[in-house]
Structure formats: structure tokens, C-alpha cells
Amino acid sequence: MLLTVHQLPFDVVHLQALLFSIMPVLWIAHEKKIKKNPKIVHTYLATTIDIHLGKQGIPLELQGLISDRYKGEPIYVVAKNDVELAKILMFLDIVTSIARKKFGSTAKVESAIPVDMRLLSMKEDLDLKFDKKYREKKLRKRGKKPLTLDDIINSEDILNSIAAKIAISSGTNVTREDVKKMIKEYIPYIKRIADAYPEDPSFYDKIMQIPDLPDLERDIKPLNPEIYNAVEALAEKLKEDLKAPEPVQEKIRSQTKTSPIDLSKAKLEVLSILNGLEFAGFSDDAKTKAIEKLSAKIAELSSGGLTQGRVFEMGLYAFALEMIRAGKFERLREVERL
């Protein structure tokens, strides 16, 4: 006879809850609309946007890879559906990234989530993740509802909380009002990107099937020109706000003998592979595919002319390859600090 989790002894239930709490499903989509994990969809889109902005000399450095924990505690954010969850992640990623550049903030997506948006409880892990009716009951009891991006940007309380959390991790002269003003300035640009996210699941399937990382102009624009145009509008705002026009950067690079090595693309690719491994539960099949992908990257780079940049990229891919072979997945997190 197959026992349900509620029929198991008390201590076994809590042991299973503890084990399941490690699984990367703590950002909860209340309703499924797309086949792909919205966190991985966000990683792909954020990485694509970040590379596109970098080509224009805009060093935004989106986080892309979002963790399920903050200071060891699980994060529960219940979105209305997985498309809304991807939108919420993009909103939080863009505003925290701008704050890091503009205010010297150390905030990340995980640290900026206010209590207003969270459901925290280790004991409720199993039911919150896997039982939709239980989630509905808990949300009603706590006077909450599954969130949409509009809920967040139209709530002064939530925006105040996000701004306060970012301000705390910023320079000493940065106030909550400074951060909130910045967030409100960028809401129209972020909302335009989010509004272009289609409900049609085929779009997300197509971008996830693109080899390597998608290129915004080459791959995303033909599928969804609205997203491309929205990102271009954001780029114009960022150029003005972050004061990083491309011609000046290119001139500095050409005049500097020891130019810094740009590892942003390789770094994001390694982190994207790690995210995929986590989602697959570090299965043998996922590890084999990751090793094959990294080996192909090294072979591709070594077949071209040797430059400092290529050497550093090959080194990063080789490091990731060895850590996966050795099963030392936690060491791949060190890439985030590069």
C-alpha cells in the first residue's frame, strides 16, 4: 500500500520537509502557464538582456541566477502564475542592479524581498510547494493573495519595503526615498518589458531551445519585437542615468595597454549551467550534458586565434568542468564573485 506523506510518522514528515526544502522550487507559481521553470526562463532572458546592454557600453550586470535562500532561510514568494513570477524576478533584478551601480548598494534580489511578499515556514514546505488548495487556504488565512507585478508596483507599502532594504545595503547618505524615487523612474521601462512577456508558452520553449545563449537582436527580436524595443528604451534611459556611453568606453579600452578582461558572458554561461544542474537535481544525465557543453566551449575557443580574453574564458570553463567532474558543485558559486 502506498502511504501519503500525511500517513507517515511525525518525525519522518519533518525529515522529508527538511529534505524537500533544499529543492529549487521555493519561488512558487500558483498556476502553471508555461512548461519551463520561470526561474530558468528569467536567467536566460536576464543574461540575454545584460549581454545586449554590455554591447552598448552599459555595465548593468543583472544578477540573472536567483537563489532560493537568503541567509540560510528559504524564500517563499507566491506569484499568480509562472509568467508573473518571471516578470517579478525581472523587476527585482533590474532595480537591485541599478542600485548597485547608482548607490553602491550590495543588495541582491534575495535580500530585497520584503516581508510583505514572503511566506516563511520550514514546517509548511511540502504542502506549500505541492498542494495548491493548501496554499490557497494559507494565503486566505494570512490575508494574502498570489502576487502579480502590478500588485507590487502599485503598492506603496511594498515599494517602501523594497526601497528600505536596498537603502540599508547602500552608501551612508542613501535614503529610502532616494531608492524609491529611482524605482519609480524605472517602473515604466520595466513594465514595458514585462508587458511584452507573452502568455503563449511556445515563446519560452523556443528561447530555451536556442543553442548557447540567445542574442537579443538575432534571436529574440524576430520572435518578440516588443521585448526588443522595450529593452532598447531601457538602454537609452540607462545610458543617460549611468553615464556610460559606448564611444567613451571604447576609446578608453583602445588607449589602455592593460585592458580588463571581460568574462561576463562566460561567467553567465557557467552560472546558467549550474542553475540547470540544480533544476535537474544534479542527475548523471545533466552532469554529462554540462560536461559536453563546457568541453565544446573550450574546443571552440581553442580553435581560434589566441588572445588574453580567450585564455581567461577557457580557464573559467575548464574550472567549471573540473568542479562538475569532481562533484564540487558548491565551488561553482565562487564564479558569482568574479
PDB file of C-alpha atoms in Angstrom, residues 71-319:
ATOM      1  CA  LYS A  71      20.918  33.896   4.930  1.00  0.00           C
ATOM      2  CA  GLY A  72      20.041  30.225   5.095  1.00  0.00           C
ATOM      3  CA  GLU A  73      16.280  30.799   5.208  1.00  0.00           C
ATOM      4  CA  PRO A  74      14.025  29.563   2.389  1.00  0.00           C
ATOM      5  CA  ILE A  75      12.234  32.191   0.327  1.00  0.00           C
ATOM      6  CA  TYR A  76       8.544  31.715  -0.447  1.00  0.00           C
ATOM      7  CA  VAL A  77       7.075  34.180  -2.919  1.00  0.00           C
ATOM      8  CA  VAL A  78       3.754  33.008  -4.337  1.00  0.00           C
ATOM      9  CA  ALA A  79       3.072  34.562  -7.749  1.00  0.00           C
ATOM     10  CA  LYS A  80      -0.261  34.337  -9.573  1.00  0.00           C
ATOM     11  CA  ASN A  81       1.316  32.198 -12.303  1.00  0.00           C
ATOM     12  CA  ASP A  82       4.746  31.399 -13.654  1.00  0.00           C
ATOM     13  CA  VAL A  83       4.712  34.191 -16.261  1.00  0.00           C
ATOM     14  CA  GLU A  84       4.015  36.704 -13.459  1.00  0.00           C
ATOM     15  CA  LEU A  85       6.815  35.128 -11.433  1.00  0.00           C
ATOM     16  CA  ALA A  86       9.262  35.674 -14.306  1.00  0.00           C
ATOM     17  CA  LYS A  87       8.085  39.319 -14.510  1.00  0.00           C
ATOM     18  CA  ILE A  88       8.560  39.829 -10.749  1.00  0.00           C
ATOM     19  CA  LEU A  89      12.069  38.389 -10.909  1.00  0.00           C
ATOM     20  CA  MET A  90      12.961  40.742 -13.788  1.00  0.00           C
ATOM     21  CA  PHE A  91      11.608  43.763 -11.883  1.00  0.00           C
ATOM     22  CA  LEU A  92      13.605  42.933  -8.741  1.00  0.00           C
ATOM     23  CA  ASP A  93      16.729  42.089 -10.758  1.00  0.00           C
ATOM     24  CA  ILE A  94      16.727  45.365 -12.695  1.00  0.00           C
ATOM     25  CA  VAL A  95      16.097  47.666  -9.699  1.00  0.00           C
ATOM     26  CA  THR A  96      18.716  45.969  -7.493  1.00  0.00           C
ATOM     27  CA  SER A  97      21.250  46.023 -10.344  1.00  0.00           C
ATOM     28  CA  ILE A  98      20.689  49.747 -10.931  1.00  0.00           C
ATOM     29  CA  ALA A  99      21.011  50.374  -7.182  1.00  0.00           C
ATOM     30  CA  ARG A 100      24.363  48.575  -7.131  1.00  0.00           C
ATOM     31  CA  LYS A 101      25.635  50.864  -9.896  1.00  0.00           C
ATOM     32  CA  LYS A 102      23.996  54.106  -8.801  1.00  0.00           C
ATOM     33  CA  PHE A 103      24.155  53.912  -4.996  1.00  0.00           C
ATOM     34  CA  GLY A 104      26.959  51.441  -4.357  1.00  0.00           C
ATOM     35  CA  SER A 105      24.409  49.016  -2.941  1.00  0.00           C
ATOM     36  CA  THR A 106      25.266  45.394  -2.191  1.00  0.00           C
ATOM     37  CA  ALA A 107      21.607  44.343  -2.452  1.00  0.00           C
ATOM     38  CA  LYS A 108      20.613  41.304  -4.474  1.00  0.00           C
ATOM     39  CA  VAL A 109      17.167  40.072  -5.445  1.00  0.00           C
ATOM     40  CA  GLU A 110      17.008  37.733  -2.442  1.00  0.00           C
ATOM     41  CA  SER A 111      17.883  40.433   0.104  1.00  0.00           C
ATOM     42  CA  ALA A 112      15.451  42.995  -1.355  1.00  0.00           C
ATOM     43  CA  ILE A 113      12.316  40.886  -0.887  1.00  0.00           C
ATOM     44  CA  PRO A 114      10.191  42.457   1.868  1.00  0.00           C
ATOM     45  CA  VAL A 115       8.202  40.541   4.452  1.00  0.00           C
ATOM     46  CA  ASP A 116       5.032  41.761   2.708  1.00  0.00           C
ATOM     47  CA  MET A 117       5.834  39.415  -0.175  1.00  0.00           C
ATOM     48  CA  ARG A 118       7.137  36.421   1.771  1.00  0.00           C
ATOM     49  CA  LEU A 119       5.747  33.268   3.259  1.00  0.00           C
ATOM     50  CA  LEU A 120       8.361  31.739   5.541  1.00  0.00           C
ATOM     51  CA  SER A 121       7.861  28.388   7.221  1.00  0.00           C
ATOM     52  CA  MET A 122      10.078  25.319   7.153  1.00  0.00           C
ATOM     53  CA  LYS A 123       7.273  23.102   8.521  1.00  0.00           C
ATOM     54  CA  GLU A 124       4.919  24.002   5.668  1.00  0.00           C
ATOM     55  CA  ASP A 125       7.416  23.145   2.912  1.00  0.00           C
ATOM     56  CA  LEU A 126       5.686  20.132   1.421  1.00  0.00           C
ATOM     57  CA  ASP A 127       2.159  21.496   1.402  1.00  0.00           C
ATOM     58  CA  LEU A 128       3.136  24.975   0.198  1.00  0.00           C
ATOM     59  CA  LYS A 129       5.074  23.550  -2.730  1.00  0.00           C
ATOM     60  CA  PHE A 130       2.885  20.696  -3.849  1.00  0.00           C
ATOM     61  CA  ASP A 131      -0.673  21.328  -2.634  1.00  0.00           C
ATOM     62  CA  LYS A 132      -2.451  24.187  -4.425  1.00  0.00           C
ATOM     63  CA  LYS A 133      -5.554  24.001  -2.165  1.00  0.00           C
ATOM     64  CA  TYR A 134      -3.355  24.223   0.928  1.00  0.00           C
ATOM     65  CA  ARG A 135      -1.622  27.311  -0.492  1.00  0.00           C
ATOM     66  CA  GLU A 136      -4.998  28.933  -1.182  1.00  0.00           C
ATOM     67  CA  LYS A 137      -6.086  28.224   2.414  1.00  0.00           C
ATOM     68  CA  LYS A 138      -2.869  29.653   3.886  1.00  0.00           C
ATOM     69  CA  LEU A 139      -2.957  32.728   1.661  1.00  0.00           C
ATOM     70  CA  ARG A 140      -6.558  33.482   2.671  1.00  0.00           C
ATOM     71  CA  LYS A 141      -5.745  32.977   6.348  1.00  0.00           C
ATOM     72  CA  ARG A 142      -2.860  35.438   6.136  1.00  0.00           C
ATOM     73  CA  GLY A 143      -4.842  37.932   4.126  1.00  0.00           C
ATOM     74  CA  LYS A 144      -2.565  37.450   1.133  1.00  0.00           C
ATOM     75  CA  LYS A 145      -3.112  36.530  -2.480  1.00  0.00           C
ATOM     76  CA  PRO A 146      -0.834  35.263  -5.234  1.00  0.00           C
ATOM     77  CA  LEU A 147       1.109  38.282  -6.467  1.00  0.00           C
ATOM     78  CA  THR A 148       1.306  39.914  -9.870  1.00  0.00           C
ATOM     79  CA  LEU A 149       3.869  42.513 -10.905  1.00  0.00           C
ATOM     80  CA  ASP A 150       1.092  45.131 -10.930  1.00  0.00           C
ATOM     81  CA  ASP A 151       0.319  44.290  -7.282  1.00  0.00           C
ATOM     82  CA  ILE A 152       3.907  45.119  -6.378  1.00  0.00           C
ATOM     83  CA  ILE A 153       4.419  48.314  -8.358  1.00  0.00           C
ATOM     84  CA  ASN A 154       1.015  49.697  -7.307  1.00  0.00           C
ATOM     85  CA  SER A 155       1.606  49.057  -3.598  1.00  0.00           C
ATOM     86  CA  GLU A 156       3.292  51.941  -1.791  1.00  0.00           C
ATOM     87  CA  ASP A 157       3.901  49.663   1.213  1.00  0.00           C
ATOM     88  CA  ILE A 158       5.732  47.029  -0.821  1.00  0.00           C
ATOM     89  CA  LEU A 159       7.756  49.639  -2.748  1.00  0.00           C
ATOM     90  CA  ASN A 160       8.675  51.334   0.551  1.00  0.00           C
ATOM     91  CA  SER A 161       9.833  47.992   1.944  1.00  0.00           C
ATOM     92  CA  ILE A 162      11.920  47.144  -1.141  1.00  0.00           C
ATOM     93  CA  ALA A 163      13.463  50.630  -1.156  1.00  0.00           C
ATOM     94  CA  ALA A 164      14.270  50.423   2.563  1.00  0.00           C
ATOM     95  CA  LYS A 165      16.017  47.071   2.171  1.00  0.00           C
ATOM     96  CA  ILE A 166      18.108  48.373  -0.739  1.00  0.00           C
ATOM     97  CA  ALA A 167      18.918  51.627   1.100  1.00  0.00           C
ATOM     98  CA  ILE A 168      20.220  49.724   4.137  1.00  0.00           C
ATOM     99  CA  SER A 169      22.804  47.998   1.953  1.00  0.00           C
ATOM    100  CA  SER A 170      23.776  51.218   0.128  1.00  0.00           C
ATOM    101  CA  GLY A 171      26.041  54.163   0.927  1.00  0.00           C
ATOM    102  CA  THR A 172      25.594  56.049   4.198  1.00  0.00           C
ATOM    103  CA  ASN A 173      23.939  59.045   2.521  1.00  0.00           C
ATOM    104  CA  VAL A 174      21.416  56.993   0.539  1.00  0.00           C
ATOM    105  CA  THR A 175      17.878  57.168   1.911  1.00  0.00           C
ATOM    106  CA  ARG A 176      14.809  55.051   1.323  1.00  0.00           C
ATOM    107  CA  GLU A 177      13.279  57.951  -0.600  1.00  0.00           C
ATOM    108  CA  ASP A 178      16.324  58.142  -2.909  1.00  0.00           C
ATOM    109  CA  VAL A 179      15.917  54.470  -3.794  1.00  0.00           C
ATOM    110  CA  LYS A 180      12.144  54.682  -4.119  1.00  0.00           C
ATOM    111  CA  LYS A 181      12.466  57.647  -6.490  1.00  0.00           C
ATOM    112  CA  MET A 182      14.849  55.614  -8.666  1.00  0.00           C
ATOM    113  CA  ILE A 183      12.483  52.609  -8.655  1.00  0.00           C
ATOM    114  CA  LYS A 184       9.525  54.776  -9.707  1.00  0.00           C
ATOM    115  CA  GLU A 185      11.571  56.349 -12.502  1.00  0.00           C
ATOM    116  CA  TYR A 186      12.311  52.898 -13.926  1.00  0.00           C
ATOM    117  CA  ILE A 187       8.900  51.276 -13.392  1.00  0.00           C
ATOM    118  CA  PRO A 188       7.539  52.406 -16.817  1.00  0.00           C
ATOM    119  CA  TYR A 189      10.588  50.896 -18.580  1.00  0.00           C
ATOM    120  CA  ILE A 190      10.466  47.620 -16.629  1.00  0.00           C
ATOM    121  CA  LYS A 191       6.695  47.416 -17.018  1.00  0.00           C
ATOM    122  CA  ARG A 192       7.069  47.791 -20.774  1.00  0.00           C
ATOM    123  CA  ILE A 193       9.438  44.792 -20.835  1.00  0.00           C
ATOM    124  CA  ALA A 194       7.119  42.769 -18.580  1.00  0.00           C
ATOM    125  CA  ASP A 195       4.021  43.617 -20.614  1.00  0.00           C
ATOM    126  CA  ALA A 196       5.780  42.133 -23.639  1.00  0.00           C
ATOM    127  CA  TYR A 197       6.079  38.736 -21.937  1.00  0.00           C
ATOM    128  CA  PRO A 198       3.582  36.608 -23.883  1.00  0.00           C
ATOM    129  CA  GLU A 199       1.090  34.202 -22.347  1.00  0.00           C
ATOM    130  CA  ASP A 200       1.804  31.815 -25.245  1.00  0.00           C
ATOM    131  CA  PRO A 201       4.096  29.098 -23.818  1.00  0.00           C
ATOM    132  CA  SER A 202       5.705  28.398 -27.204  1.00  0.00           C
ATOM    133  CA  PHE A 203       7.814  31.598 -26.904  1.00  0.00           C
ATOM    134  CA  TYR A 204       9.546  30.321 -23.751  1.00  0.00           C
ATOM    135  CA  ASP A 205      10.039  26.871 -25.271  1.00  0.00           C
ATOM    136  CA  LYS A 206      11.698  28.416 -28.339  1.00  0.00           C
ATOM    137  CA  ILE A 207      14.154  30.652 -26.455  1.00  0.00           C
ATOM    138  CA  MET A 208      15.192  27.773 -24.186  1.00  0.00           C
ATOM    139  CA  GLN A 209      15.963  25.635 -27.256  1.00  0.00           C
ATOM    140  CA  ILE A 210      18.379  28.182 -28.746  1.00  0.00           C
ATOM    141  CA  PRO A 211      21.965  26.779 -28.622  1.00  0.00           C
ATOM    142  CA  ASP A 212      24.193  28.561 -26.108  1.00  0.00           C
ATOM    143  CA  LEU A 213      22.815  31.930 -25.029  1.00  0.00           C
ATOM    144  CA  PRO A 214      20.189  33.740 -27.118  1.00  0.00           C
ATOM    145  CA  ASP A 215      21.148  37.007 -28.796  1.00  0.00           C
ATOM    146  CA  LEU A 216      18.505  39.674 -28.201  1.00  0.00           C
ATOM    147  CA  GLU A 217      18.636  41.159 -31.692  1.00  0.00           C
ATOM    148  CA  ARG A 218      19.272  37.955 -33.644  1.00  0.00           C
ATOM    149  CA  ASP A 219      17.056  35.506 -31.729  1.00  0.00           C
ATOM    150  CA  ILE A 220      14.538  37.348 -29.531  1.00  0.00           C
ATOM    151  CA  LYS A 221      13.624  40.246 -31.839  1.00  0.00           C
ATOM    152  CA  PRO A 222      12.152  38.031 -34.612  1.00  0.00           C
ATOM    153  CA  LEU A 223      10.100  36.114 -32.019  1.00  0.00           C
ATOM    154  CA  ASN A 224       9.025  39.119 -29.960  1.00  0.00           C
ATOM    155  CA  PRO A 225       9.916  42.595 -31.278  1.00  0.00           C
ATOM    156  CA  GLU A 226       8.066  44.200 -28.339  1.00  0.00           C
ATOM    157  CA  ILE A 227      10.634  42.850 -25.849  1.00  0.00           C
ATOM    158  CA  TYR A 228      13.497  44.071 -28.051  1.00  0.00           C
ATOM    159  CA  ASN A 229      12.008  47.577 -28.376  1.00  0.00           C
ATOM    160  CA  ALA A 230      11.321  47.726 -24.630  1.00  0.00           C
ATOM    161  CA  VAL A 231      14.928  46.812 -23.816  1.00  0.00           C
ATOM    162  CA  GLU A 232      16.179  49.456 -26.253  1.00  0.00           C
ATOM    163  CA  ALA A 233      14.062  52.069 -24.447  1.00  0.00           C
ATOM    164  CA  LEU A 234      15.562  50.914 -21.117  1.00  0.00           C
ATOM    165  CA  ALA A 235      19.045  51.154 -22.668  1.00  0.00           C
ATOM    166  CA  GLU A 236      18.513  54.799 -23.611  1.00  0.00           C
ATOM    167  CA  LYS A 237      17.425  55.604 -20.056  1.00  0.00           C
ATOM    168  CA  LEU A 238      20.403  53.745 -18.562  1.00  0.00           C
ATOM    169  CA  LYS A 239      22.898  55.463 -20.874  1.00  0.00           C
ATOM    170  CA  GLU A 240      21.720  58.799 -19.577  1.00  0.00           C
ATOM    171  CA  ASP A 241      21.433  57.703 -15.955  1.00  0.00           C
ATOM    172  CA  LEU A 242      24.589  55.628 -15.533  1.00  0.00           C
ATOM    173  CA  LYS A 243      26.701  57.908 -17.747  1.00  0.00           C
ATOM    174  CA  ALA A 244      28.404  55.060 -19.597  1.00  0.00           C
ATOM    175  CA  PRO A 245      28.196  55.796 -23.354  1.00  0.00           C
ATOM    176  CA  GLU A 246      29.896  53.286 -25.625  1.00  0.00           C
ATOM    177  CA  PRO A 247      32.225  55.638 -27.572  1.00  0.00           C
ATOM    178  CA  VAL A 248      33.944  56.781 -24.367  1.00  0.00           C
ATOM    179  CA  GLN A 249      34.391  53.220 -23.129  1.00  0.00           C
ATOM    180  CA  GLU A 250      35.785  52.061 -26.471  1.00  0.00           C
ATOM    181  CA  LYS A 251      38.214  54.999 -26.535  1.00  0.00           C
ATOM    182  CA  ILE A 252      39.453  54.150 -23.040  1.00  0.00           C
ATOM    183  CA  ARG A 253      39.905  50.492 -23.976  1.00  0.00           C
ATOM    184  CA  SER A 254      41.902  51.368 -27.105  1.00  0.00           C
ATOM    185  CA  GLN A 255      44.200  53.724 -25.163  1.00  0.00           C
ATOM    186  CA  THR A 256      44.789  51.362 -22.257  1.00  0.00           C
ATOM    187  CA  LYS A 257      47.571  48.822 -22.689  1.00  0.00           C
ATOM    188  CA  THR A 258      46.332  46.506 -19.953  1.00  0.00           C
ATOM    189  CA  SER A 259      42.632  46.323 -20.763  1.00  0.00           C
ATOM    190  CA  PRO A 260      40.465  44.448 -18.244  1.00  0.00           C
ATOM    191  CA  ILE A 261      39.349  41.005 -19.379  1.00  0.00           C
ATOM    192  CA  ASP A 262      35.571  40.791 -19.895  1.00  0.00           C
ATOM    193  CA  LEU A 263      34.388  37.457 -18.510  1.00  0.00           C
ATOM    194  CA  SER A 264      30.735  38.456 -18.180  1.00  0.00           C
ATOM    195  CA  LYS A 265      29.469  36.160 -20.957  1.00  0.00           C
ATOM    196  CA  ALA A 266      31.490  33.127 -19.806  1.00  0.00           C
ATOM    197  CA  LYS A 267      30.517  33.771 -16.194  1.00  0.00           C
ATOM    198  CA  LEU A 268      26.813  33.931 -17.014  1.00  0.00           C
ATOM    199  CA  GLU A 269      27.046  30.776 -19.121  1.00  0.00           C
ATOM    200  CA  VAL A 270      28.683  28.867 -16.239  1.00  0.00           C
ATOM    201  CA  LEU A 271      26.042  30.110 -13.783  1.00  0.00           C
ATOM    202  CA  SER A 272      23.301  29.187 -16.239  1.00  0.00           C
ATOM    203  CA  ILE A 273      24.731  25.652 -16.454  1.00  0.00           C
ATOM    204  CA  LEU A 274      24.796  25.480 -12.631  1.00  0.00           C
ATOM    205  CA  ASN A 275      21.159  26.574 -12.489  1.00  0.00           C
ATOM    206  CA  GLY A 276      20.255  23.830 -14.964  1.00  0.00           C
ATOM    207  CA  LEU A 277      22.127  21.251 -12.877  1.00  0.00           C
ATOM    208  CA  GLU A 278      20.267  22.343  -9.736  1.00  0.00           C
ATOM    209  CA  PHE A 279      16.928  22.141 -11.521  1.00  0.00           C
ATOM    210  CA  ALA A 280      17.766  18.620 -12.736  1.00  0.00           C
ATOM    211  CA  GLY A 281      18.747  17.529  -9.225  1.00  0.00           C
ATOM    212  CA  PHE A 282      22.407  17.099 -10.290  1.00  0.00           C
ATOM    213  CA  SER A 283      21.466  13.939 -12.168  1.00  0.00           C
ATOM    214  CA  ASP A 284      24.136  11.966 -14.055  1.00  0.00           C
ATOM    215  CA  ASP A 285      22.483  12.854 -17.370  1.00  0.00           C
ATOM    216  CA  ALA A 286      22.533  16.589 -16.514  1.00  0.00           C
ATOM    217  CA  LYS A 287      26.210  16.378 -15.471  1.00  0.00           C
ATOM    218  CA  THR A 288      27.105  14.604 -18.733  1.00  0.00           C
ATOM    219  CA  LYS A 289      25.357  17.283 -20.797  1.00  0.00           C
ATOM    220  CA  ALA A 290      27.041  20.078 -18.781  1.00  0.00           C
ATOM    221  CA  ILE A 291      30.479  18.496 -19.298  1.00  0.00           C
ATOM    222  CA  GLU A 292      29.826  18.101 -23.043  1.00  0.00           C
ATOM    223  CA  LYS A 293      28.721  21.735 -23.321  1.00  0.00           C
ATOM    224  CA  LEU A 294      31.776  23.055 -21.444  1.00  0.00           C
ATOM    225  CA  SER A 295      34.135  20.820 -23.464  1.00  0.00           C
ATOM    226  CA  ALA A 296      32.599  22.154 -26.688  1.00  0.00           C
ATOM    227  CA  LYS A 297      33.111  25.736 -25.464  1.00  0.00           C
ATOM    228  CA  ILE A 298      36.791  25.082 -24.726  1.00  0.00           C
ATOM    229  CA  ALA A 299      37.273  23.390 -28.119  1.00  0.00           C
ATOM    230  CA  GLU A 300      35.567  26.284 -29.904  1.00  0.00           C
ATOM    231  CA  LEU A 301      37.750  28.905 -28.195  1.00  0.00           C
ATOM    232  CA  SER A 302      40.985  26.952 -28.680  1.00  0.00           C
ATOM    233  CA  SER A 303      40.352  26.621 -32.438  1.00  0.00           C
ATOM    234  CA  GLY A 304      40.569  30.405 -32.927  1.00  0.00           C
ATOM    235  CA  GLY A 305      43.388  32.883 -32.548  1.00  0.00           C
ATOM    236  CA  LEU A 306      44.922  33.092 -29.073  1.00  0.00           C
ATOM    237  CA  THR A 307      44.104  36.239 -27.096  1.00  0.00           C
ATOM    238  CA  GLN A 308      44.169  37.087 -23.396  1.00  0.00           C
ATOM    239  CA  GLY A 309      40.378  37.090 -23.335  1.00  0.00           C
ATOM    240  CA  ARG A 310      40.132  33.616 -24.892  1.00  0.00           C
ATOM    241  CA  VAL A 311      42.707  32.226 -22.429  1.00  0.00           C
ATOM    242  CA  PHE A 312      40.763  33.552 -19.438  1.00  0.00           C
ATOM    243  CA  GLU A 313      37.443  32.272 -20.802  1.00  0.00           C
ATOM    244  CA  MET A 314      38.928  28.818 -21.414  1.00  0.00           C
ATOM    245  CA  GLY A 315      40.301  28.864 -17.879  1.00  0.00           C
ATOM    246  CA  LEU A 316      36.869  29.612 -16.426  1.00  0.00           C
ATOM    247  CA  TYR A 317      35.204  26.871 -18.494  1.00  0.00           C
ATOM    248  CA  ALA A 318      37.968  24.416 -17.531  1.00  0.00           C
ATOM    249  CA  PHE A 319      37.492  25.251 -13.837  1.00  0.00           C
TER     250      PHE A 319
END
